[in-house]
Amino acid sequence: MKDYTRDDIVRLVKEEDVEFIRLQFTDMFGQLKNIAITANQLDKALDNKCMFDGSSIDGFVGIEESDMYLHPDFSTLEIFPWRPQQGKVARMICDVYRPDGMPFEGDPRQVLKRAIKEARDLGYTFQVGPECEFFLFDTDENAMPTTNTHEQAGYFDIGPLDGGENARREIVMTLEDMGLIIEASHHESAPAQHEIDLRYDEALAVADNIMTFKLAVRTIAKRHGLHATFMPKPRFGVNGSGMHINMSLHRDGSNLFEDSSDAQGLSKEAYYFIGGIMRHIKGMAAVTNQLVNSYKRLVPGYDAPVYIAWSTTNRSPLIRIPAERGGSTRIELRSPDSAANPYLMLAVCLKAGLDGIVNQIEPPESVDCNIYTMTEAERRRLGIENLPGTLIEAVEELKKDAFILDVLGKHVAEKYIAAKEQEWQQYRAHVSEWEIQQYLYRY
């Protein structure tokens, strides 16, 4: 994270010939928004005087209280590498405030900052490493997105089988130009599917980086005549796109999840953190998997979790513990997908884990065999429950979890639930192509 001062910002904008500055923020559903100002309005922006109409943003406010102010986070200043070299374009990520100077309770970034403060008050720093998956599909003759691809590459394949290799390489280089550190990138298991892993960092920086990542991926893909999508399951019959989240808590630079004296190498804090996640995961699902389409990824047979369990040795449960120990000891939550709002997702993950630590919630025994090959009776005997199977099931679980509702806050929770219930009703009323193919000629 860069430690820019106001003077640094003014100097950099002048020295780098920046003509436009985008003031970016994220709506409740993880969509990046911005207003653009010219460099001669920079002082106004730095004085937190740039205003926008909050009633025009999904999940924010009504027209009777529409004025909102953007407070830029100086550390997030970046110049877009893909814009012109004269009259450059930069961005700053902003927090949203009300006219009375109070943080807006419907701003997802503020939700995460509240959770981070509570962790800090307990002496913890929350470190996160996301594994971001996406598809690169062909566009049609009008440059509109399709779900078509000409490649048939699979896991870890290389060019020329990997038809998106050049685009992925440019994405990585662009992200590094913008200050992100990329740990790895590769072709994923489905044709046209890719993964890029971002370096471990503190949670707020990671959430900001995920939003930057999505913007860069879409922008560079378009330059290659491709369409990048973070839709969880865009094609039937192949794996969907997840966003596995690696998490650990630190204090004074030490990883608190490590304990070399434990048989699994895990500390009490790590076990309790797992216990908290498992207790609240049903209520979290509407946040970690926010779309109707999300639940078409969470089905057996496609390398996505379905069952609420944890393991140190296999990848079928919800939570796995990667093999690395010592300072790299971490918990990997495998259910979130790439469409999730990263601010809300990390907030509920952190607070659920902290609830486990504060209340010493013991997780069940680890399940170190393939859960998918178990019978239903075997799973029931072990107390293994399912994740919600549809968006509306997830919303109902969220409504029952007072703790997760409190993490989101009253404003976000009410607006979010209402929007997701409406999304489900629209889906229920839609007549799909599958129904036409199945029923039209029979009945």
GROMACS .gro file of N, CA and C in nm, residues 341-405:
model
  195
  341ASN      N    1  -1.927  -0.962  -0.404
  341ASN     CA    2  -1.873  -0.832  -0.365
  341ASN      C    3  -1.759  -0.858  -0.266
  342PRO      N    4  -1.633  -0.827  -0.301
  342PRO     CA    5  -1.522  -0.867  -0.214
  342PRO      C    6  -1.525  -0.800  -0.077
  343TYR      N    7  -1.579  -0.679  -0.068
  343TYR     CA    8  -1.583  -0.610   0.061
  343TYR      C    9  -1.678  -0.682   0.158
  344LEU      N   10  -1.798  -0.712   0.110
  344LEU     CA   11  -1.895  -0.781   0.195
  344LEU      C   12  -1.849  -0.924   0.224
  345MET      N   13  -1.794  -0.991   0.123
  345MET     CA   14  -1.750  -1.129   0.141
  345MET      C   15  -1.643  -1.139   0.248
  346LEU      N   16  -1.540  -1.054   0.240
  346LEU     CA   17  -1.432  -1.061   0.338
  346LEU      C   18  -1.480  -1.018   0.476
  347ALA      N   19  -1.576  -0.926   0.481
  347ALA     CA   20  -1.630  -0.883   0.611
  347ALA      C   21  -1.700  -0.999   0.682
  348VAL      N   22  -1.784  -1.073   0.610
  348VAL     CA   23  -1.855  -1.184   0.676
  348VAL      C   24  -1.759  -1.298   0.709
  349CYS      N   25  -1.659  -1.323   0.625
  349CYS     CA   26  -1.560  -1.427   0.657
  349CYS      C   27  -1.483  -1.392   0.784
  350LEU      N   28  -1.436  -1.269   0.791
  350LEU     CA   29  -1.358  -1.226   0.907
  350LEU      C   30  -1.442  -1.233   1.035
  351LYS      N   31  -1.562  -1.176   1.031
  351LYS     CA   32  -1.643  -1.170   1.153
  351LYS      C   33  -1.690  -1.309   1.196
  352ALA      N   34  -1.722  -1.397   1.101
  352ALA     CA   35  -1.761  -1.533   1.139
  352ALA      C   36  -1.645  -1.604   1.207
  353GLY      N   37  -1.523  -1.588   1.152
  353GLY     CA   38  -1.406  -1.648   1.214
  353GLY      C   39  -1.379  -1.591   1.352
  354LEU      N   40  -1.392  -1.460   1.367
  354LEU     CA   41  -1.372  -1.397   1.498
  354LEU      C   42  -1.476  -1.445   1.599
  355ASP      N   43  -1.599  -1.465   1.553
  355ASP     CA   44  -1.702  -1.519   1.642
  355ASP      C   45  -1.661  -1.656   1.693
  356GLY      N   46  -1.600  -1.735   1.605
  356GLY     CA   47  -1.551  -1.865   1.648
  356GLY      C   48  -1.444  -1.853   1.755
  357ILE      N   49  -1.353  -1.755   1.740
  357ILE     CA   50  -1.246  -1.738   1.838
  357ILE      C   51  -1.300  -1.684   1.970
  358VAL      N   52  -1.382  -1.580   1.962
  358VAL     CA   53  -1.434  -1.518   2.084
  358VAL      C   54  -1.517  -1.616   2.166
  359ASN      N   55  -1.598  -1.698   2.097
  359ASN     CA   56  -1.686  -1.792   2.166
  359ASN      C   57  -1.633  -1.935   2.167
  360GLN      N   58  -1.507  -1.951   2.124
  360GLN     CA   59  -1.440  -2.081   2.126
  360GLN      C   60  -1.528  -2.191   2.066
  361ILE      N   61  -1.568  -2.169   1.942
  361ILE     CA   62  -1.653  -2.264   1.871
  361ILE      C   63  -1.565  -2.374   1.812
  362GLU      N   64  -1.577  -2.493   1.865
  362GLU     CA   65  -1.497  -2.606   1.816
  362GLU      C   66  -1.556  -2.657   1.685
  363PRO      N   67  -1.473  -2.679   1.585
  363PRO     CA   68  -1.525  -2.739   1.463
  363PRO      C   69  -1.547  -2.889   1.483
  364PRO      N   70  -1.627  -2.953   1.399
  364PRO     CA   71  -1.636  -3.099   1.404
  364PRO      C   72  -1.505  -3.163   1.360
  365GLU      N   73  -1.497  -3.294   1.370
  365GLU     CA   74  -1.379  -3.364   1.324
  365GLU      C   75  -1.358  -3.340   1.174
  366SER      N   76  -1.231  -3.336   1.133
  366SER     CA   77  -1.204  -3.321   0.990
  366SER      C   78  -1.249  -3.446   0.916
  367VAL      N   79  -1.288  -3.427   0.790
  367VAL     CA   80  -1.334  -3.537   0.704
  367VAL      C   81  -1.229  -3.556   0.597
  368ASP      N   82  -1.150  -3.662   0.611
  368ASP     CA   83  -1.032  -3.677   0.526
  368ASP      C   84  -1.050  -3.783   0.418
  369CYS      N   85  -1.175  -3.800   0.374
  369CYS     CA   86  -1.201  -3.888   0.260
  369CYS      C   87  -1.295  -3.813   0.166
  370ASN      N   88  -1.318  -3.868   0.048
  370ASN     CA   89  -1.397  -3.801  -0.055
  370ASN      C   90  -1.545  -3.803  -0.017
  371ILE      N   91  -1.598  -3.688   0.019
  371ILE     CA   92  -1.737  -3.680   0.064
  371ILE      C   93  -1.834  -3.715  -0.049
  372TYR      N   94  -1.794  -3.686  -0.173
  372TYR     CA   95  -1.883  -3.711  -0.286
  372TYR      C   96  -1.912  -3.859  -0.306
  373THR      N   97  -1.822  -3.947  -0.258
  373THR     CA   98  -1.845  -4.091  -0.274
  373THR      C   99  -1.922  -4.151  -0.157
  374MET      N  100  -1.950  -4.073  -0.054
  374MET     CA  101  -2.028  -4.121   0.060
  374MET      C  102  -2.175  -4.133   0.023
  375THR      N  103  -2.244  -4.222   0.092
  375THR     CA  104  -2.389  -4.227   0.079
  375THR      C  105  -2.450  -4.116   0.165
  376GLU      N  106  -2.576  -4.086   0.140
  376GLU     CA  107  -2.643  -3.984   0.220
  376GLU      C  108  -2.648  -4.026   0.366
  377ALA      N  109  -2.667  -4.155   0.391
  377ALA     CA  110  -2.671  -4.204   0.528
  377ALA      C  111  -2.537  -4.184   0.598
  378GLU      N  112  -2.428  -4.208   0.526
  378GLU     CA  113  -2.295  -4.188   0.585
  378GLU      C  114  -2.272  -4.041   0.618
  379ARG      N  115  -2.312  -3.954   0.527
  379ARG     CA  116  -2.295  -3.810   0.555
  379ARG      C  117  -2.380  -3.768   0.675
  380ARG      N  118  -2.503  -3.821   0.682
  380ARG     CA  119  -2.591  -3.786   0.793
  380ARG      C  120  -2.533  -3.836   0.925
  381ARG      N  121  -2.474  -3.956   0.925
  381ARG     CA  122  -2.416  -4.012   1.046
  381ARG      C  123  -2.299  -3.926   1.096
  382LEU      N  124  -2.225  -3.867   1.003
  382LEU     CA  125  -2.112  -3.780   1.040
  382LEU      C  126  -2.155  -3.635   1.066
  383GLY      N  127  -2.284  -3.607   1.049
  383GLY     CA  128  -2.333  -3.471   1.073
  383GLY      C  129  -2.294  -3.372   0.967
  384ILE      N  130  -2.267  -3.420   0.844
  384ILE     CA  131  -2.226  -3.332   0.734
  384ILE      C  132  -2.350  -3.273   0.667
  385GLU      N  133  -2.364  -3.144   0.674
  385GLU     CA  134  -2.479  -3.076   0.614
  385GLU      C  135  -2.442  -3.020   0.477
  386ASN      N  136  -2.545  -2.982   0.400
  386ASN     CA  137  -2.525  -2.923   0.268
  386ASN      C  138  -2.523  -2.771   0.276
  387LEU      N  139  -2.450  -2.710   0.183
  387LEU     CA  140  -2.465  -2.567   0.159
  387LEU      C  141  -2.605  -2.542   0.101
  388PRO      N  142  -2.657  -2.419   0.110
  388PRO     CA  143  -2.784  -2.390   0.042
  388PRO      C  144  -2.776  -2.427  -0.106
  389GLY      N  145  -2.887  -2.479  -0.158
  389GLY     CA  146  -2.888  -2.527  -0.296
  389GLY      C  147  -2.936  -2.425  -0.398
  390THR      N  148  -2.997  -2.317  -0.352
  390THR     CA  149  -3.047  -2.213  -0.441
  390THR      C  150  -3.028  -2.077  -0.373
  391LEU      N  151  -3.041  -1.973  -0.451
  391LEU     CA  152  -3.028  -1.838  -0.395
  391LEU      C  153  -3.133  -1.813  -0.289
  392ILE      N  154  -3.256  -1.854  -0.312
  392ILE     CA  155  -3.361  -1.824  -0.214
  392ILE      C  156  -3.339  -1.900  -0.084
  393GLU      N  157  -3.285  -2.023  -0.093
  393GLU     CA  158  -3.248  -2.094   0.030
  393GLU      C  159  -3.141  -2.017   0.106
  394ALA      N  160  -3.043  -1.964   0.034
  394ALA     CA  161  -2.936  -1.887   0.097
  394ALA      C  162  -2.991  -1.761   0.162
  395VAL      N  163  -3.084  -1.694   0.096
  395VAL     CA  164  -3.143  -1.572   0.151
  395VAL      C  165  -3.220  -1.606   0.280
  396GLU      N  166  -3.294  -1.716   0.279
  396GLU     CA  167  -3.367  -1.755   0.400
  396GLU      C  168  -3.271  -1.786   0.514
  397GLU      N  169  -3.157  -1.848   0.482
  397GLU     CA  170  -3.057  -1.875   0.586
  397GLU      C  171  -2.996  -1.745   0.638
  398LEU      N  172  -2.972  -1.649   0.549
  398LEU     CA  173  -2.922  -1.519   0.591
  398LEU      C  174  -3.020  -1.452   0.686
  399LYS      N  175  -3.146  -1.458   0.655
  399LYS     CA  176  -3.249  -1.394   0.739
  399LYS      C  177  -3.253  -1.455   0.878
  400LYS      N  178  -3.210  -1.581   0.892
  400LYS     CA  179  -3.213  -1.650   1.022
  400LYS      C  180  -3.087  -1.625   1.103
  401ASP      N  181  -2.980  -1.574   1.040
  401ASP     CA  182  -2.851  -1.558   1.109
  401ASP      C  183  -2.834  -1.414   1.154
  402ALA      N  184  -2.876  -1.387   1.277
  402ALA     CA  185  -2.872  -1.250   1.330
  402ALA      C  186  -2.729  -1.195   1.334
  403PHE      N  187  -2.632  -1.282   1.353
  403PHE     CA  188  -2.493  -1.238   1.361
  403PHE      C  189  -2.447  -1.182   1.227
  404ILE      N  190  -2.471  -1.255   1.117
  404ILE     CA  191  -2.429  -1.209   0.985
  404ILE      C  192  -2.508  -1.085   0.944
  405LEU      N  193  -2.635  -1.080   0.979
  405LEU     CA  194  -2.714  -0.959   0.951
  405LEU      C  195  -2.651  -0.839   1.019
   0.00000   0.00000   0.00000
